[in-house]
mmCIF file of C-alpha atoms and ligand atoms in Angstrom:
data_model
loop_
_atom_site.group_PDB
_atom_site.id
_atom_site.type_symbol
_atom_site.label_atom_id
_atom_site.label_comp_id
_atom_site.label_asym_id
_atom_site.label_seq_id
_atom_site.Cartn_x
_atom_site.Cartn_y
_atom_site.Cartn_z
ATOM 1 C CA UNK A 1 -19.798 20.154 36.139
ATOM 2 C CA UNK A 2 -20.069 21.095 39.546
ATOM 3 C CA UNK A 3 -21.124 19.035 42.109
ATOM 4 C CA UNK A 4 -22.176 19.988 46.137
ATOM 5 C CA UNK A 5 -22.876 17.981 48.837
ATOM 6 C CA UNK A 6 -24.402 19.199 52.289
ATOM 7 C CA UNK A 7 -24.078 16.615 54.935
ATOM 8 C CA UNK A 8 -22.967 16.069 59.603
ATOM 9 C CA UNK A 9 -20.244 14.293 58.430
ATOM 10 C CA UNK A 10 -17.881 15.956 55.699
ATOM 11 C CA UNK A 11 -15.508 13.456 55.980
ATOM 12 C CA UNK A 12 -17.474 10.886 54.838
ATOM 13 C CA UNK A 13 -17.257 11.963 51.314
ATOM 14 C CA UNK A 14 -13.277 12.589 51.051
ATOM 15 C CA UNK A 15 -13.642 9.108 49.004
ATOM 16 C CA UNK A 16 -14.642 11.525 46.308
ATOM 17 C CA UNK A 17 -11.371 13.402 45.849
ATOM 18 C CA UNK A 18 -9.880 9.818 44.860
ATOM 19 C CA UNK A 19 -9.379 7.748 42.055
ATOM 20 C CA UNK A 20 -11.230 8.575 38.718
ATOM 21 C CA UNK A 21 -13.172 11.529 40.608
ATOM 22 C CA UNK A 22 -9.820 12.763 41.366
ATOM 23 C CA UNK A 23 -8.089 12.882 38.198
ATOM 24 C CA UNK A 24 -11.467 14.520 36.242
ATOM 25 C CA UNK A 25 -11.231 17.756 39.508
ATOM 26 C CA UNK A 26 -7.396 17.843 38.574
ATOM 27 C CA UNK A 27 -8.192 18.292 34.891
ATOM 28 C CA UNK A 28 -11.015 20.797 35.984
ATOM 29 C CA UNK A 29 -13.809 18.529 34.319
ATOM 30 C CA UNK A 30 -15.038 18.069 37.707
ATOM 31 C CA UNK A 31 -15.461 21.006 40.954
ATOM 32 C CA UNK A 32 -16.643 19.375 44.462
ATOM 33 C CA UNK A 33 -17.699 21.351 47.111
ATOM 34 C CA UNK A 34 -18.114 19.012 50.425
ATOM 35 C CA UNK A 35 -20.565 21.776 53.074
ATOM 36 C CA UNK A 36 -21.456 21.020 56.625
ATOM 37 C CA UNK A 37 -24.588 21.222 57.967
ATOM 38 C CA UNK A 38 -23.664 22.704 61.115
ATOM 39 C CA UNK A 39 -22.422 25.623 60.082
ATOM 40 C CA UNK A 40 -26.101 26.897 59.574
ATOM 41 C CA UNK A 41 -26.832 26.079 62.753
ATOM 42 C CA UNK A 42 -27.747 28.785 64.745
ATOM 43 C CA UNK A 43 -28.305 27.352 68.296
ATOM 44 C CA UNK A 44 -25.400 27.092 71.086
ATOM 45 C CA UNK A 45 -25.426 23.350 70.661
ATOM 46 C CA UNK A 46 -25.278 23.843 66.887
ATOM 47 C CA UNK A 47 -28.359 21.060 66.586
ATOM 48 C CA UNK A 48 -29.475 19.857 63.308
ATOM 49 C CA UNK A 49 -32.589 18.097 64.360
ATOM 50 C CA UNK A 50 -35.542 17.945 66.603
ATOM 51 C CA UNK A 51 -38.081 15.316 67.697
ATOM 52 C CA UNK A 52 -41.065 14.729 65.275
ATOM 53 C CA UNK A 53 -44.544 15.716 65.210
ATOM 54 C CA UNK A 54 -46.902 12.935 66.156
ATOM 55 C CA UNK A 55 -44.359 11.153 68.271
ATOM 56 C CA UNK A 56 -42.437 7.954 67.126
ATOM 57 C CA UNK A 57 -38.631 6.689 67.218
ATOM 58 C CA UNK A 58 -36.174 8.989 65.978
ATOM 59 C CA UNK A 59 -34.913 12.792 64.936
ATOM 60 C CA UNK A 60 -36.056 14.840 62.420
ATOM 61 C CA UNK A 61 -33.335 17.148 60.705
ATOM 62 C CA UNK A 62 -34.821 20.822 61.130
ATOM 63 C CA UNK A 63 -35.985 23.018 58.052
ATOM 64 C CA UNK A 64 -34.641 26.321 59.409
ATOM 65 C CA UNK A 65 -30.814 24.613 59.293
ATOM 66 C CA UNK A 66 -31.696 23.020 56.074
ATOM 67 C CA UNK A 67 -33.465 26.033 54.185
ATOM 68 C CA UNK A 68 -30.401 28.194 54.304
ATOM 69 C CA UNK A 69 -28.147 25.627 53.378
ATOM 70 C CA UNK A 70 -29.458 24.813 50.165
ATOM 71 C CA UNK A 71 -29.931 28.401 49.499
ATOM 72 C CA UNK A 72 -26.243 29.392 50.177
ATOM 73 C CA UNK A 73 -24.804 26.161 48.303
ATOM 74 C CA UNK A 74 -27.089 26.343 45.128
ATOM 75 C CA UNK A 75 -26.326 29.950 44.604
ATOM 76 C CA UNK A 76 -22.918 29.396 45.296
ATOM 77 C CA UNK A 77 -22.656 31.903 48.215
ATOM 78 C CA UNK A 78 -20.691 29.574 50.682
ATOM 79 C CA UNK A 79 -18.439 32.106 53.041
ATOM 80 C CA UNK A 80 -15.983 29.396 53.401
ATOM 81 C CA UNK A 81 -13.596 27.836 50.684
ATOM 82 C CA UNK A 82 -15.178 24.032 50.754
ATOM 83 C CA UNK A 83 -13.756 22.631 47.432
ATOM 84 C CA UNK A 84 -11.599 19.474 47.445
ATOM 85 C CA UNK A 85 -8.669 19.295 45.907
ATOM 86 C CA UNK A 86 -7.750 16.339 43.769
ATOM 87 C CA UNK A 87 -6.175 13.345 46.504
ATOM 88 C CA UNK A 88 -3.141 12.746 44.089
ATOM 89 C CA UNK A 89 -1.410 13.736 40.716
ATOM 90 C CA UNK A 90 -2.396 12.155 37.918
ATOM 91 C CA UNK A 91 -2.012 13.620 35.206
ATOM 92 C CA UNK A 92 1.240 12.511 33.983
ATOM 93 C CA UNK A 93 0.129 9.419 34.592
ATOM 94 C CA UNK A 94 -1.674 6.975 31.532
ATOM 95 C CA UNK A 95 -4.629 4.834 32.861
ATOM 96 C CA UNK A 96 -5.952 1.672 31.561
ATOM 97 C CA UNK A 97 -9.017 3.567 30.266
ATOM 98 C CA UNK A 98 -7.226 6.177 28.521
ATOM 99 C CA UNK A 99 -7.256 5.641 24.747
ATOM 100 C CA UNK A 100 -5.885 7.658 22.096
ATOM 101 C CA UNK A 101 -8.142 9.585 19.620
ATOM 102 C CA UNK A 102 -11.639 8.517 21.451
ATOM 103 C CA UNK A 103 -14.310 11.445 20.351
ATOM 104 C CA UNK A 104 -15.866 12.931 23.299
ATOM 105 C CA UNK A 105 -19.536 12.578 23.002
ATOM 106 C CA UNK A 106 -22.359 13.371 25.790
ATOM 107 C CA UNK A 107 -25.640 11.898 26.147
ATOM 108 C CA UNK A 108 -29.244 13.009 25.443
ATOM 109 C CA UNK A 109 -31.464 13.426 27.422
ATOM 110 C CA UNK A 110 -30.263 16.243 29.835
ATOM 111 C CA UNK A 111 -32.882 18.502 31.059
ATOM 112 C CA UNK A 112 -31.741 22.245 29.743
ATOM 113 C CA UNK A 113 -32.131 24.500 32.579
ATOM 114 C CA UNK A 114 -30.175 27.294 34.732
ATOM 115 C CA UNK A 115 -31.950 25.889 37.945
ATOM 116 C CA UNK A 116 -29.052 23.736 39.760
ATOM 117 C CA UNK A 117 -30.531 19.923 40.317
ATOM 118 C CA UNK A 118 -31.139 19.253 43.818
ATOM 119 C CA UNK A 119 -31.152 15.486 44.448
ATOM 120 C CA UNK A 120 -31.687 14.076 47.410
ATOM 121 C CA UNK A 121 -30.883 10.357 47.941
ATOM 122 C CA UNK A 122 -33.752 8.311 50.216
ATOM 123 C CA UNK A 123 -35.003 5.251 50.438
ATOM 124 C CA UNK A 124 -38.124 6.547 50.085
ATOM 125 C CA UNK A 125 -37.169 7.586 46.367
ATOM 126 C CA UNK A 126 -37.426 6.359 42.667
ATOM 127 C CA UNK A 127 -35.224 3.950 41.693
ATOM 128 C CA UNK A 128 -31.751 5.760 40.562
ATOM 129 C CA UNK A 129 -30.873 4.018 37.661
ATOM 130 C CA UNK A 130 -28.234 4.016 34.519
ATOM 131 C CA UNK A 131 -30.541 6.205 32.652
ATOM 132 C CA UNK A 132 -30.391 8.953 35.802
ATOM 133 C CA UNK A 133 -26.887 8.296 35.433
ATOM 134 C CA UNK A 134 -26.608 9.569 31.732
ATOM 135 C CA UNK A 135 -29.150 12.413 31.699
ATOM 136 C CA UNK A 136 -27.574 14.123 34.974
ATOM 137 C CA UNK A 137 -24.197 13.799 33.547
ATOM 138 C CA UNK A 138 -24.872 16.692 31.320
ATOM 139 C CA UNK A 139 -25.895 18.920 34.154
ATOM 140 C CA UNK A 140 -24.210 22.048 35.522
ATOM 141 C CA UNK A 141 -24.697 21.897 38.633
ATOM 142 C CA UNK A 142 -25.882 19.294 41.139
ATOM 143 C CA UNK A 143 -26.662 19.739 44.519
ATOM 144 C CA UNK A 144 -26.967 16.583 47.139
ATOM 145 C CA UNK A 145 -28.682 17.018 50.465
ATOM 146 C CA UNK A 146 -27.799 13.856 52.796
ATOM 147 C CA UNK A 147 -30.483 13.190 55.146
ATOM 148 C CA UNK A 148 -29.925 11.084 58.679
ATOM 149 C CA UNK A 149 -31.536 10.243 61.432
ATOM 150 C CA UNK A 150 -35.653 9.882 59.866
ATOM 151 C CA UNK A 151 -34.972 12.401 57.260
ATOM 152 C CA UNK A 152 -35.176 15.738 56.634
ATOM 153 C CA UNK A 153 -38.279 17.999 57.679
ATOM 154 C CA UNK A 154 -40.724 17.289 54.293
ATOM 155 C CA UNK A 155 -41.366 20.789 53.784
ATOM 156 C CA UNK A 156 -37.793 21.731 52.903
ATOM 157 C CA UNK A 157 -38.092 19.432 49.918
ATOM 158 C CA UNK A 158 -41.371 21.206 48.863
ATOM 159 C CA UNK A 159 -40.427 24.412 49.290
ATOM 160 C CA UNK A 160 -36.967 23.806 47.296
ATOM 161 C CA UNK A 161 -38.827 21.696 44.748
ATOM 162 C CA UNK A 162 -40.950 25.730 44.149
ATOM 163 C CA UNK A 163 -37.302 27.220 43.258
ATOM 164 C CA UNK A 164 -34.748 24.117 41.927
ATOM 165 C CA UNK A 165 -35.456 20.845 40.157
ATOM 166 C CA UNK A 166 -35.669 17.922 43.104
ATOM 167 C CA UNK A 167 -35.187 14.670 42.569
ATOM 168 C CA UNK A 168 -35.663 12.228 45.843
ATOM 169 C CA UNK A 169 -33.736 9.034 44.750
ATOM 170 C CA UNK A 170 -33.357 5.562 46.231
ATOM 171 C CA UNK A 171 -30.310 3.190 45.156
ATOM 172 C CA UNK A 172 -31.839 0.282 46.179
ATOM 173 C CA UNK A 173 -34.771 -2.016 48.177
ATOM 174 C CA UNK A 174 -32.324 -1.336 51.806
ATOM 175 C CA UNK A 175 -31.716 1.150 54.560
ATOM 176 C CA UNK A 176 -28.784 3.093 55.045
ATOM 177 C CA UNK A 177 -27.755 5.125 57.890
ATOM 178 C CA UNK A 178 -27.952 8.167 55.829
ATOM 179 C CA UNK A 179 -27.389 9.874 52.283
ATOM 180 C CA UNK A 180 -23.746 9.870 52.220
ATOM 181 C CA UNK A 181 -22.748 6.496 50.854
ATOM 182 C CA UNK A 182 -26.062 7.104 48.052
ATOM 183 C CA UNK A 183 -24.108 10.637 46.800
ATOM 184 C CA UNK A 184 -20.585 8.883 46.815
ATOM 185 C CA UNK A 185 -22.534 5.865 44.399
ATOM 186 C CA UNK A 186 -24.571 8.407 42.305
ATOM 187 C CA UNK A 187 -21.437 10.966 41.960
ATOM 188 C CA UNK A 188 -19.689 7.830 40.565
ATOM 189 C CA UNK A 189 -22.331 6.568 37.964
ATOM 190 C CA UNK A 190 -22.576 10.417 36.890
ATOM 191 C CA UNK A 191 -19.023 11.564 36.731
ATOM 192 C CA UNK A 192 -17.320 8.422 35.173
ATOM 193 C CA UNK A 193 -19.930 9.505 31.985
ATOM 194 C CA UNK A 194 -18.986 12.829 31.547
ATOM 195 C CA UNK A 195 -17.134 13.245 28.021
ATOM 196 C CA UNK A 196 -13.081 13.076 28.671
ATOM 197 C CA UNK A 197 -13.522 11.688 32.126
ATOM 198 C CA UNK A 198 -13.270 7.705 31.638
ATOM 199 C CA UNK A 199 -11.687 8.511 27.782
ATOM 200 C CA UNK A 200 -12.613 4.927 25.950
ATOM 201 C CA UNK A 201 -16.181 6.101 24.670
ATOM 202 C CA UNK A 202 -16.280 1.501 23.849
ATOM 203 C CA UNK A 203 -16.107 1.251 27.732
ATOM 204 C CA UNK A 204 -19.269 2.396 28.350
ATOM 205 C CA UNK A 205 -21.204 1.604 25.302
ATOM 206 C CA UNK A 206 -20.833 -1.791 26.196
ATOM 207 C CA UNK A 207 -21.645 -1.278 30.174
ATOM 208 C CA UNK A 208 -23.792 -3.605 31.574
ATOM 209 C CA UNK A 209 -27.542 -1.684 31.585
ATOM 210 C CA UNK A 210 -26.114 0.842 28.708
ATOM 211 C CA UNK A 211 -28.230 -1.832 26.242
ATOM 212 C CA UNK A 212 -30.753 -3.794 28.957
ATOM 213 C CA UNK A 213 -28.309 -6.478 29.146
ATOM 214 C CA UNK A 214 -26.021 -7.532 31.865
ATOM 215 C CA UNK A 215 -22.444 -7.862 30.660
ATOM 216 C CA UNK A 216 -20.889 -11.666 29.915
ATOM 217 C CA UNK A 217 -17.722 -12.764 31.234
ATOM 218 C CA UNK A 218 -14.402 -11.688 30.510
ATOM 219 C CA UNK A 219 -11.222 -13.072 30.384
ATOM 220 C CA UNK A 220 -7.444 -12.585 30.278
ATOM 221 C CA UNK A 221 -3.885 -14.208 30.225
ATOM 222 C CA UNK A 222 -3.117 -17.407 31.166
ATOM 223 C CA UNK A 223 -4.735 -19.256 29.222
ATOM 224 C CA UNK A 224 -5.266 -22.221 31.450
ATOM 225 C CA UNK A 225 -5.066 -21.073 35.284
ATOM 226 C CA UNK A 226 -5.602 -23.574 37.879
ATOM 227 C CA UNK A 227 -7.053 -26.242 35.507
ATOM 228 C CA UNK A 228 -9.664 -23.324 33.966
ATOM 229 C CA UNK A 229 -9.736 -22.635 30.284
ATOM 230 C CA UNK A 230 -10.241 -19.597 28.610
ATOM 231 C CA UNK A 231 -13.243 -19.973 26.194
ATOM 232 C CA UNK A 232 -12.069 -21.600 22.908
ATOM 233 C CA UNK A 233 -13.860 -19.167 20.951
ATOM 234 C CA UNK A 234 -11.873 -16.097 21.924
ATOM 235 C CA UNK A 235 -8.989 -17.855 19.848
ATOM 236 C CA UNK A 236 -10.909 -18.079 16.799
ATOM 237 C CA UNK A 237 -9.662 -14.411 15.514
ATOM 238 C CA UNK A 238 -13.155 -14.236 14.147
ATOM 239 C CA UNK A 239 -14.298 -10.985 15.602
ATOM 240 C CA UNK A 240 -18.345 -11.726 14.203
ATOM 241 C CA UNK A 241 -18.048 -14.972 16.423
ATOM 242 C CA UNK A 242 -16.711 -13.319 19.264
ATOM 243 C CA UNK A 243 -19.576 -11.007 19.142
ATOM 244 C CA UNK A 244 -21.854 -13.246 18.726
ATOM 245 C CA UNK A 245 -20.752 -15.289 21.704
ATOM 246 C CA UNK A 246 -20.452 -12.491 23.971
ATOM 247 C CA UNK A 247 -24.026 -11.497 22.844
ATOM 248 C CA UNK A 248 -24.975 -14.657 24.257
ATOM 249 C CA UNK A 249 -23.177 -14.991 27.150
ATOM 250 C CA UNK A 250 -24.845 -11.626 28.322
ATOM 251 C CA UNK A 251 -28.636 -12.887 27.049
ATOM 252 C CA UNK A 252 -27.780 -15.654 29.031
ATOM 253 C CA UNK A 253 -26.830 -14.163 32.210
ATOM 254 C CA UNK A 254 -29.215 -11.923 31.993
ATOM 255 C CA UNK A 255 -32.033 -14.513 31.351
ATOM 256 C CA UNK A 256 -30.668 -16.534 35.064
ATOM 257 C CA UNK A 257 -29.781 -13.579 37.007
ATOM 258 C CA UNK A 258 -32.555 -10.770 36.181
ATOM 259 C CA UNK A 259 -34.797 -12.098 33.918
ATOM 260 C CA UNK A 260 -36.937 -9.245 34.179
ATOM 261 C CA UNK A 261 -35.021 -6.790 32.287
ATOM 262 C CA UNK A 262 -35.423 -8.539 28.881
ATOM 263 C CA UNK A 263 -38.747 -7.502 28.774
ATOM 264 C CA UNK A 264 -36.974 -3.378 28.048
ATOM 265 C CA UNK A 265 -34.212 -4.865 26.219
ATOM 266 C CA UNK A 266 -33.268 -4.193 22.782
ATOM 267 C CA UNK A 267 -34.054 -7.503 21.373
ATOM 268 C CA UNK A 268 -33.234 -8.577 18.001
ATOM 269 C CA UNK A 269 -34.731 -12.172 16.364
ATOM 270 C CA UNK A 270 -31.461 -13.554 16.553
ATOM 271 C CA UNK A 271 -31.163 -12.682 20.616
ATOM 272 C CA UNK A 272 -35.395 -14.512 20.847
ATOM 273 C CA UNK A 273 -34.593 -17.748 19.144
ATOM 274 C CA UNK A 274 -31.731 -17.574 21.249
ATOM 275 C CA UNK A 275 -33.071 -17.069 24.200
ATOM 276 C CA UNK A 276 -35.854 -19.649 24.006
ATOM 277 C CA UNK A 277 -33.497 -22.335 23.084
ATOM 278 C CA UNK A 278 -31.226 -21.330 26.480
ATOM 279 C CA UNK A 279 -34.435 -21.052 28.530
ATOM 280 C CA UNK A 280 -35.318 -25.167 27.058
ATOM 281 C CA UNK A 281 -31.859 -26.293 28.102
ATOM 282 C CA UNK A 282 -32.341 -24.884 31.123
ATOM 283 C CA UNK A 283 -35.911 -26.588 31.643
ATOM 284 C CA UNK A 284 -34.078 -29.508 30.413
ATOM 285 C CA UNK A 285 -31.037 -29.902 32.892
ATOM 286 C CA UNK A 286 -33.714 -28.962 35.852
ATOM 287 C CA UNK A 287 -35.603 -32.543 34.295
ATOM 288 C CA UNK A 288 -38.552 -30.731 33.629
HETATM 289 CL CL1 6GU B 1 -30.509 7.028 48.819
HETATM 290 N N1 6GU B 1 -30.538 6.730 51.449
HETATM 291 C C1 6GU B 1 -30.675 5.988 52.545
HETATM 292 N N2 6GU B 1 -30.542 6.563 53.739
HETATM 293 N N3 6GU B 1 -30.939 4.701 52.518
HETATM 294 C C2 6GU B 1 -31.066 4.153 51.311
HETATM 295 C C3 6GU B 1 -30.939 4.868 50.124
HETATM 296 C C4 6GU B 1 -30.656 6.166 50.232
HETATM 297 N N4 6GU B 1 -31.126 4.049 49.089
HETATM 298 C C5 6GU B 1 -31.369 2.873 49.616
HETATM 299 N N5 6GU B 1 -31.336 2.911 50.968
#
C-alpha cells in the first residue's frame, strides 16, 4: 500500500514513521509520502488561503494550490523525494504481536479500482468507522488532503470527486484544528489491518467493533495486586467457560457503556437471555 498525505505542516505527521507504521515501511508493506502544500504555491508569500466568499470568520485554503497538489501526488509525479524512511530498525527485533505460522488473510469488502482513494478527513464527514478501516486496508493507494483554517475551497473536492474516489470523513462529534491528527488516527486503524503488518490474525478478530461488541477486561500476573483479584474463572483451565465469561463481560460493557450498538450486533439467544437478565440486575441495584 501506499499512502500520501498533503498538508502546512509536514512535521506533524513524522509520528507515522514510528512504531508499528514503522516496522510495516521497513518491511516494504507500507510506502509514505508526507507533501507540503506550499510547494504549489505560486505567489511570493507562498499563501495557501484566502478570505471567503460571503464574509465570515476565518481562511479558506485556495483551489488553485490545492488542484495541482492532488494531481501531482495521486499520479505520483512529486519532483521531490518525500518518502519517510522507517524511524528505527526493527526487524531483527520480535514483537509481542508477532506469532509464528499466523495465515495472512485480507478483508472483503475493498472497492477494486485503479483510481487512488482520496480521503479527506472533516468534521463535516461520515462517521470513519472499523468497517472504513477494513475495506481501505486493501487499497493501493490512498491519498489524504488535510484541511485547516475553514477548510478547503468546496470545489476542489468536486472536481477531484469527477477523476478519484473521495471520501470526506469525520472521526468524531469534535473540532480539530485541522486534518492532520484525523490521517495519523485513520493511517493507524488502516495499516495495523493490512495482512503481515500486526502478524496475530486472533488480535484483531477479537478487536473491540470487529463483532459489534466492545472488548471485556483483561488481565495478567500477579494474581492479587494491591488487594485486587484476578477473576476466579480464568483459573478454571476450562477454555468454553472462559469464553463464555469473556462473552459476557463484553455484552455487559457494551450494554452500560454504548448500549446502542447491540442493536447491529451479532447476537446469539444465549448473548439475549443474557443480556436481559444483566439489564434486570441492573434495574435492580438502581431500586427500580
Ligand atoms: Cl477528520 N478534521 C477536523 N479538522 N476536525 C475533526 C475531524 C476531522 N473529525 C472530528 N473533528
Amino acid at each position: 500500500m501506499r499512502i500520501d498525505a498533503v498538508t502546512i505542516f509536514p512535521e506533524y505527521l513524522d509520528p507515522l514513521r514510528h512504531a508499528l507504521l514503522g516496522k510495516a515501511i521497513e518491511q516494504g508493506i507500507l510506502a509514505v509520502g508526507v507533501h507540503d502544500l506550499r510547494h504549489w504555491a505560486t505567489d511570493v508569500h507562498k499563501s495557501v488561503d484566502d478570505s471567503p466568499y460571503g464574509g465570515g470568520p476565518g481562511m479558506v485554503m485556495k483551489p488553485e494550490v490545492w488542484g495541482p497538489a492532488l494531481d501531482c501526488v495521486a499520479a505520483g509525479t512529486v519532483a521531490q523525494n518525500s518518502d519517510l524512511q522507517s524511524s528505527l530498525p526493527h526487524l531483527d527485533k520480535p514483537r509481542h504481536d508477532d506469532v509464528e505460522g499466523v495465515e495472512k488473510h485480507s478483508y472483503d469488502g475493498g472497492e477494486e479500482s485503479d483510481l487512488p482513494l482520496l480521503i479527506v478527513p472533516t468534521p463535516a464527514g461520515t462517521p470513519f468507522t472499523q468497517t472504513d478501516a477494513q475495506a481501505w486496508s486493501n487499497e493501493e493507494h490512498i491519498v489524504f488532503a488535510c484541511g485547516r483554517y475553514e477548510g478547503i475551497d468546496q470545489r476542489v473536492i468536486d472536481d477531484a470527486a469527477q477523476r478519484y474516489r473521495v471520501r470526506e470523513v469525520s472521526i468524531g462529534d469534535y473540532v480539530l484544528i485541522g486534518g492532520e491528527v484525523a490521517v495519523l488516527v485513520i493511517t493507524e486503524a488502516i495499516v495495523r489491518l493490512i495482512p503481515g503488518v500486526l502478524g496475530n490474525r486472533r488480535s484483531h478478530e477479537e478487536d473491540s467493533f470487529s463483532d459489534g461488541l466492545l472488548e471485556g477486561p483483561s488481565y495478567t500476573k500477579p494474581r492479587t495486586w494491591r488487594g485486587l483479584d484476578v477473576p476466579e474463572v480464568l483459573f478454571s483451565g476450562n477454555h468454553a467457560l472462559v469464553d463464555q465469561w469473556r462473552r459476557e463481560q463484553a455484552l455487559a460493557r457494551t450494554q452500560a457503556v454504548r448500549p446502542e450498538l447491540l442493536a447491529h450486533a451479532d447476537l446469539s439467544d444465549a448473548d439475549r437471555a443474557f443480556l436481559d437478565l444483566h439489564l434486570d440486575e441492573h434495574l435492580d441495584e438502581q431500586g427500580e
